[in-house]
Amino acid sequence: MLEIRNLNVKLEEEDKQILKGVDLTVEAGNVHAIMGPNGSGKSTLSYVLSGRGGYEVTGGSATLEGADILEMDPEERAAAGLFLAFQYPVEIPGVGNMTFLRTALNAQRVARGEDEISAADFLKLIREKAKTLKIDADMLKRPVNVGFSGGEKKRNEILQMAVLEPKMCILDETDSGLDVDAMKLVSDGVNALRDEGRAFLVITHYQRLLDHIVPDVVHIMADGRIVKSGGPELALEVEKNGYTDILAEVA
Amino acid sequence: MGLPQAKIDATEARLAGVSLPEGAGWATKAREAALARVRQMGLPSGRDEYWKFTRPDDLLSPTAPEAALFATTGKPVFSDIDRIRLVFRDGVFDPDASDDPAEAGLEIARLADITGLDMHWASGFYGELEAAAHDPVPRPFAALNTAVATDGVAIRATGRAKRPVSLVYLHEKTNSDAVLHFLVRVEPGAEVTVLENGPAAARFNKVMEVDVADGGAFHHVRAQGRDHERRAVTHIFARLGEASTFKSFTLTANGVLTRNEAFITFTGDNATAHIAGAALGDGNFHHDDTVFVTHDAVACESRQVFKKVLRNGAVGTFQGKILVKSGAQKTDGYQISQALLLDEDAQFLAKPELEIYADDVACSHGSTSGAIDETALFYLRSRGLPKSQAQDLLVLAFLAEAIEEIEDEEIAADILTRLDGWLSRRRKG
């Protein structure tokens, strides 16, 4: 699904290398987690993959189902099936949540050469998806993320994911700012989307999210590289001992 | 204190060809007094404190600068609203094109038809609020309007008017110079909505005096016409009685020069005044909102919400003041003026002012200018929206706080459609 080869990235504005040769392959149907200390480049990786400005790729490649995504605009990547659940979802006053979602879904459909979804079909779709995430009609009507609590914002991200049905989902610290109940709700939403044809890359600081979204592979990222990969037990090791031992071991 | 000779000369040059209308009946005295006021304060120059951001030259020339007519397609704004249309062609009322003004709860009359009548409610009111609005800042174009206005209408709401009164301003001659004066009196507990749309003329000077009695409500929504070359200086003077409501929203898209002045005074307690504007400028566009709200009563709430979207050399200015007099305790005053600069050629000049003489008040003001938020833009694009569409959505989001000041949902939806149209015509694909 997602193939990253020797990806090197620096900040556009300053001479600071953030990613220093990331190699990662995520197969369809799998959940990969990336853990790592602050400043290791986890969020940068998610931004570079989804096309945020401010970064310069100095080497390497990233492909989604064989297509070079680094050359695409963010909206083209979205239409190709990439989705980033933001750590800090953005508030858009004056634009209704539901209107926004329908606009986004139709923009993707048009970009893929598909027909737009009818208003009735969309309503049916969103009601069904919102219900499982316990998102009520009021939240759908309100402006995008405006006045939402931390938990509501994250649930809204998962709702967008559920409606847009991407192939490759990147979750950037989706657990930050969530209480236990909200984390359960969000995780259930993600688990409901796990599918043969879909892959996840879950970026997190804490193992606890991975209790709910059980990964197939766990990677440890440090200083712009993936330094160690393993099964779910690797996350437990981090939780118990921190990163120090692992980093010392691979140094 | 005498005026500088240059100002006297400029004022006399402008007034040289001006004569007061004949047969103005009871308005004659008010017109003469207004002309005297113009001479006393002089017409503006760029040296005047409140004309530093906006050059008055085009408003001072003896004749109107030419303004090409603008062919619009599609239905004009408010077309689908059930309303009483009063049509003006280049500043002249056209009764044939207008609707029958008879409406329950309303008395509507052309000024020329009532100035000969004794005992009319409007006698004594013509020019009254304008005359009271020059301290501390003179508004000479308003006084000039009172003196020379060639047409206008008096609207009296005696009950809750069902349909809005819709003033439709058509621009049909490239050199028309329209001066219109409106009087609005909202009786106790009565309610009226006044709509205005259209460019009116090559050059337009408008005064609307609005007297809202206790418990009355005045709603005002206008769209100032898309003719690129039109010029306008408009004034709204409002006096608000106890527990009255005043709400005004203006959409301005295009126009080389627009100055919208508002002068609102609370004279009764527990009243509310909201005045909002959304201005969209691309290229040769100068838009000025000059607002003065005086709290002279207890526990009144005022809001000023002005948003401007500017690009390609467009200039926006805002001069807004909240004056809280010493007895006006429990005042709640709010003022925000913001500009979204879509490129580096656009300019926003703001002068927010608070002057407070009471000690138990809550007043806040803010003014910002900035570019499109890159993070928000990326967020929308990451969901699949093309860049131009994402940018337009953020423009609408930026304007939302001003649009929300329109109470009527149908009218608000119509205004939103206009905004969307303006944006989509400029979409780069």
PDB file of N, CA and C in Angstrom, chain B residues 46-96:
ATOM      1  N   GLY B  46      -7.979  66.008   2.622  1.00  0.00           N
ATOM      2  CA  GLY B  46      -7.128  64.928   3.121  1.00  0.00           C
ATOM      3  C   GLY B  46      -6.400  65.278   4.411  1.00  0.00           C
ATOM      4  N   ARG B  47      -6.455  66.572   4.798  1.00  0.00           N
ATOM      5  CA  ARG B  47      -5.791  66.964   6.047  1.00  0.00           C
ATOM      6  C   ARG B  47      -6.674  66.701   7.266  1.00  0.00           C
ATOM      7  N   ASP B  48      -7.957  66.493   7.018  1.00  0.00           N
ATOM      8  CA  ASP B  48      -8.873  66.281   8.149  1.00  0.00           C
ATOM      9  C   ASP B  48      -8.618  64.913   8.787  1.00  0.00           C
ATOM     10  N   GLU B  49      -8.693  64.889  10.104  1.00  0.00           N
ATOM     11  CA  GLU B  49      -8.368  63.688  10.856  1.00  0.00           C
ATOM     12  C   GLU B  49      -9.115  62.455  10.331  1.00  0.00           C
ATOM     13  N   TYR B  50     -10.394  62.590  10.013  1.00  0.00           N
ATOM     14  CA  TYR B  50     -11.175  61.419   9.614  1.00  0.00           C
ATOM     15  C   TYR B  50     -11.216  61.208   8.097  1.00  0.00           C
ATOM     16  N   TRP B  51     -10.369  61.956   7.389  1.00  0.00           N
ATOM     17  CA  TRP B  51     -10.258  61.736   5.934  1.00  0.00           C
ATOM     18  C   TRP B  51      -8.823  61.432   5.541  1.00  0.00           C
ATOM     19  N   LYS B  52      -8.025  61.007   6.500  1.00  0.00           N
ATOM     20  CA  LYS B  52      -6.628  60.692   6.197  1.00  0.00           C
ATOM     21  C   LYS B  52      -6.508  59.382   5.417  1.00  0.00           C
ATOM     22  N   PHE B  53      -7.422  58.457   5.660  1.00  0.00           N
ATOM     23  CA  PHE B  53      -7.342  57.143   5.009  1.00  0.00           C
ATOM     24  C   PHE B  53      -8.048  57.139   3.649  1.00  0.00           C
ATOM     25  N   THR B  54      -8.972  58.078   3.472  1.00  0.00           N
ATOM     26  CA  THR B  54      -9.808  58.072   2.268  1.00  0.00           C
ATOM     27  C   THR B  54      -9.773  59.447   1.624  1.00  0.00           C
ATOM     28  N   ARG B  55      -9.325  59.504   0.395  1.00  0.00           N
ATOM     29  CA  ARG B  55      -9.255  60.811  -0.288  1.00  0.00           C
ATOM     30  C   ARG B  55     -10.655  61.233  -0.720  1.00  0.00           C
ATOM     31  N   PRO B  56     -11.079  62.448  -0.331  1.00  0.00           N
ATOM     32  CA  PRO B  56     -12.442  62.869  -0.662  1.00  0.00           C
ATOM     33  C   PRO B  56     -12.575  63.496  -2.051  1.00  0.00           C
ATOM     34  N   ASP B  57     -11.466  63.610  -2.786  1.00  0.00           N
ATOM     35  CA  ASP B  57     -11.453  64.396  -4.042  1.00  0.00           C
ATOM     36  C   ASP B  57     -12.620  64.083  -4.981  1.00  0.00           C
ATOM     37  N   ASP B  58     -12.857  62.779  -5.223  1.00  0.00           N
ATOM     38  CA  ASP B  58     -13.895  62.409  -6.183  1.00  0.00           C
ATOM     39  C   ASP B  58     -15.294  62.756  -5.689  1.00  0.00           C
ATOM     40  N   LEU B  59     -15.410  62.970  -4.389  1.00  0.00           N
ATOM     41  CA  LEU B  59     -16.707  63.343  -3.828  1.00  0.00           C
ATOM     42  C   LEU B  59     -16.886  64.861  -3.861  1.00  0.00           C
ATOM     43  N   LEU B  60     -15.771  65.570  -4.070  1.00  0.00           N
ATOM     44  CA  LEU B  60     -15.796  67.033  -4.051  1.00  0.00           C
ATOM     45  C   LEU B  60     -15.963  67.647  -5.427  1.00  0.00           C
ATOM     46  N   SER B  61     -15.643  66.907  -6.468  1.00  0.00           N
ATOM     47  CA  SER B  61     -15.696  67.482  -7.816  1.00  0.00           C
ATOM     48  C   SER B  61     -17.126  67.946  -8.109  1.00  0.00           C
ATOM     49  N   PRO B  62     -17.262  69.082  -8.846  1.00  0.00           N
ATOM     50  CA  PRO B  62     -18.600  69.657  -9.086  1.00  0.00           C
ATOM     51  C   PRO B  62     -19.526  68.681  -9.808  1.00  0.00           C
ATOM     52  N   THR B  63     -18.960  67.862 -10.691  1.00  0.00           N
ATOM     53  CA  THR B  63     -19.796  66.854 -11.336  1.00  0.00           C
ATOM     54  C   THR B  63     -19.238  65.475 -11.015  1.00  0.00           C
ATOM     55  N   ALA B  64     -20.088  64.493 -11.174  1.00  0.00           N
ATOM     56  CA  ALA B  64     -19.669  63.134 -10.836  1.00  0.00           C
ATOM     57  C   ALA B  64     -18.656  62.600 -11.839  1.00  0.00           C
ATOM     58  N   PRO B  65     -17.595  61.970 -11.363  1.00  0.00           N
ATOM     59  CA  PRO B  65     -16.700  61.285 -12.299  1.00  0.00           C
ATOM     60  C   PRO B  65     -17.488  60.191 -13.035  1.00  0.00           C
ATOM     61  N   GLU B  66     -17.162  59.992 -14.299  1.00  0.00           N
ATOM     62  CA  GLU B  66     -17.866  58.986 -15.103  1.00  0.00           C
ATOM     63  C   GLU B  66     -17.736  57.598 -14.472  1.00  0.00           C
ATOM     64  N   ALA B  67     -18.802  56.853 -14.557  1.00  0.00           N
ATOM     65  CA  ALA B  67     -18.750  55.460 -14.098  1.00  0.00           C
ATOM     66  C   ALA B  67     -19.474  54.603 -15.130  1.00  0.00           C
ATOM     67  N   ALA B  68     -18.732  53.688 -15.718  1.00  0.00           N
ATOM     68  CA  ALA B  68     -19.315  52.807 -16.735  1.00  0.00           C
ATOM     69  C   ALA B  68     -20.443  51.985 -16.115  1.00  0.00           C
ATOM     70  N   LEU B  69     -21.443  51.694 -16.930  1.00  0.00           N
ATOM     71  CA  LEU B  69     -22.533  50.837 -16.451  1.00  0.00           C
ATOM     72  C   LEU B  69     -22.027  49.405 -16.408  1.00  0.00           C
ATOM     73  N   PHE B  70     -22.601  48.628 -15.558  1.00  0.00           N
ATOM     74  CA  PHE B  70     -22.105  47.279 -15.328  1.00  0.00           C
ATOM     75  C   PHE B  70     -23.225  46.301 -15.643  1.00  0.00           C
ATOM     76  N   ALA B  71     -22.970  45.477 -16.640  1.00  0.00           N
ATOM     77  CA  ALA B  71     -24.002  44.511 -17.022  1.00  0.00           C
ATOM     78  C   ALA B  71     -23.907  43.282 -16.123  1.00  0.00           C
ATOM     79  N   THR B  72     -24.925  43.093 -15.317  1.00  0.00           N
ATOM     80  CA  THR B  72     -24.928  41.898 -14.476  1.00  0.00           C
ATOM     81  C   THR B  72     -25.883  40.886 -15.093  1.00  0.00           C
ATOM     82  N   THR B  73     -25.562  39.658 -14.872  1.00  0.00           N
ATOM     83  CA  THR B  73     -26.468  38.608 -15.333  1.00  0.00           C
ATOM     84  C   THR B  73     -27.106  37.988 -14.096  1.00  0.00           C
ATOM     85  N   GLY B  74     -28.189  37.303 -14.311  1.00  0.00           N
ATOM     86  CA  GLY B  74     -28.856  36.643 -13.194  1.00  0.00           C
ATOM     87  C   GLY B  74     -29.729  37.612 -12.422  1.00  0.00           C
ATOM     88  N   LYS B  75     -30.459  37.053 -11.512  1.00  0.00           N
ATOM     89  CA  LYS B  75     -31.401  37.852 -10.728  1.00  0.00           C
ATOM     90  C   LYS B  75     -30.670  38.716  -9.710  1.00  0.00           C
ATOM     91  N   PRO B  76     -31.103  39.982  -9.569  1.00  0.00           N
ATOM     92  CA  PRO B  76     -30.487  40.817  -8.533  1.00  0.00           C
ATOM     93  C   PRO B  76     -30.780  40.257  -7.133  1.00  0.00           C
ATOM     94  N   VAL B  77     -29.956  40.710  -6.203  1.00  0.00           N
ATOM     95  CA  VAL B  77     -30.131  40.291  -4.807  1.00  0.00           C
ATOM     96  C   VAL B  77     -31.549  40.656  -4.327  1.00  0.00           C
ATOM     97  N   PHE B  78     -32.085  39.910  -3.420  1.00  0.00           N
ATOM     98  CA  PHE B  78     -33.409  40.090  -2.797  1.00  0.00           C
ATOM     99  C   PHE B  78     -34.579  39.775  -3.742  1.00  0.00           C
ATOM    100  N   SER B  79     -34.283  39.313  -4.972  1.00  0.00           N
ATOM    101  CA  SER B  79     -35.358  39.062  -5.935  1.00  0.00           C
ATOM    102  C   SER B  79     -36.409  38.099  -5.395  1.00  0.00           C
ATOM    103  N   ASP B  80     -35.965  37.124  -4.604  1.00  0.00           N
ATOM    104  CA  ASP B  80     -36.908  36.113  -4.135  1.00  0.00           C
ATOM    105  C   ASP B  80     -37.540  36.457  -2.784  1.00  0.00           C
ATOM    106  N   ILE B  81     -37.203  37.637  -2.270  1.00  0.00           N
ATOM    107  CA  ILE B  81     -37.774  38.047  -0.990  1.00  0.00           C
ATOM    108  C   ILE B  81     -39.103  38.775  -1.270  1.00  0.00           C
ATOM    109  N   ASP B  82     -40.123  38.440  -0.535  1.00  0.00           N
ATOM    110  CA  ASP B  82     -41.416  39.123  -0.668  1.00  0.00           C
ATOM    111  C   ASP B  82     -41.280  40.507  -0.026  1.00  0.00           C
ATOM    112  N   ARG B  83     -41.315  41.540  -0.851  1.00  0.00           N
ATOM    113  CA  ARG B  83     -40.947  42.883  -0.361  1.00  0.00           C
ATOM    114  C   ARG B  83     -41.716  43.971  -1.094  1.00  0.00           C
ATOM    115  N   ILE B  84     -41.669  45.173  -0.539  1.00  0.00           N
ATOM    116  CA  ILE B  84     -42.274  46.326  -1.206  1.00  0.00           C
ATOM    117  C   ILE B  84     -41.141  47.077  -1.893  1.00  0.00           C
ATOM    118  N   ARG B  85     -41.124  47.029  -3.214  1.00  0.00           N
ATOM    119  CA  ARG B  85     -40.014  47.633  -3.943  1.00  0.00           C
ATOM    120  C   ARG B  85     -40.279  49.109  -4.230  1.00  0.00           C
ATOM    121  N   LEU B  86     -39.291  49.939  -3.890  1.00  0.00           N
ATOM    122  CA  LEU B  86     -39.336  51.354  -4.271  1.00  0.00           C
ATOM    123  C   LEU B  86     -38.110  51.575  -5.150  1.00  0.00           C
ATOM    124  N   VAL B  87     -38.357  51.882  -6.420  1.00  0.00           N
ATOM    125  CA  VAL B  87     -37.268  51.895  -7.398  1.00  0.00           C
ATOM    126  C   VAL B  87     -36.810  53.320  -7.696  1.00  0.00           C
ATOM    127  N   PHE B  88     -35.519  53.508  -7.688  1.00  0.00           N
ATOM    128  CA  PHE B  88     -34.911  54.801  -8.027  1.00  0.00           C
ATOM    129  C   PHE B  88     -33.983  54.599  -9.215  1.00  0.00           C
ATOM    130  N   ARG B  89     -34.177  55.424 -10.254  1.00  0.00           N
ATOM    131  CA  ARG B  89     -33.279  55.378 -11.414  1.00  0.00           C
ATOM    132  C   ARG B  89     -32.345  56.564 -11.342  1.00  0.00           C
ATOM    133  N   ASP B  90     -31.078  56.310 -11.173  1.00  0.00           N
ATOM    134  CA  ASP B  90     -30.092  57.385 -11.022  1.00  0.00           C
ATOM    135  C   ASP B  90     -30.558  58.428 -10.007  1.00  0.00           C
ATOM    136  N   GLY B  91     -31.159  57.964  -8.955  1.00  0.00           N
ATOM    137  CA  GLY B  91     -31.539  58.857  -7.866  1.00  0.00           C
ATOM    138  C   GLY B  91     -32.904  59.501  -8.015  1.00  0.00           C
ATOM    139  N   VAL B  92     -33.701  59.052  -8.981  1.00  0.00           N
ATOM    140  CA  VAL B  92     -35.048  59.600  -9.149  1.00  0.00           C
ATOM    141  C   VAL B  92     -36.066  58.481  -8.955  1.00  0.00           C
ATOM    142  N   PHE B  93     -37.002  58.728  -8.065  1.00  0.00           N
ATOM    143  CA  PHE B  93     -38.014  57.718  -7.768  1.00  0.00           C
ATOM    144  C   PHE B  93     -38.845  57.421  -9.015  1.00  0.00           C
ATOM    145  N   ASP B  94     -39.056  56.152  -9.292  1.00  0.00           N
ATOM    146  CA  ASP B  94     -39.863  55.742 -10.441  1.00  0.00           C
ATOM    147  C   ASP B  94     -41.101  55.008  -9.924  1.00  0.00           C
ATOM    148  N   PRO B  95     -42.217  55.762  -9.803  1.00  0.00           N
ATOM    149  CA  PRO B  95     -43.408  55.136  -9.215  1.00  0.00           C
ATOM    150  C   PRO B  95     -43.938  53.982 -10.063  1.00  0.00           C
ATOM    151  N   ASP B  96     -43.770  54.082 -11.385  1.00  0.00           N
ATOM    152  CA  ASP B  96     -44.305  53.033 -12.252  1.00  0.00           C
ATOM    153  C   ASP B  96     -43.578  51.700 -12.050  1.00  0.00           C
TER     154      ASP B  96
END
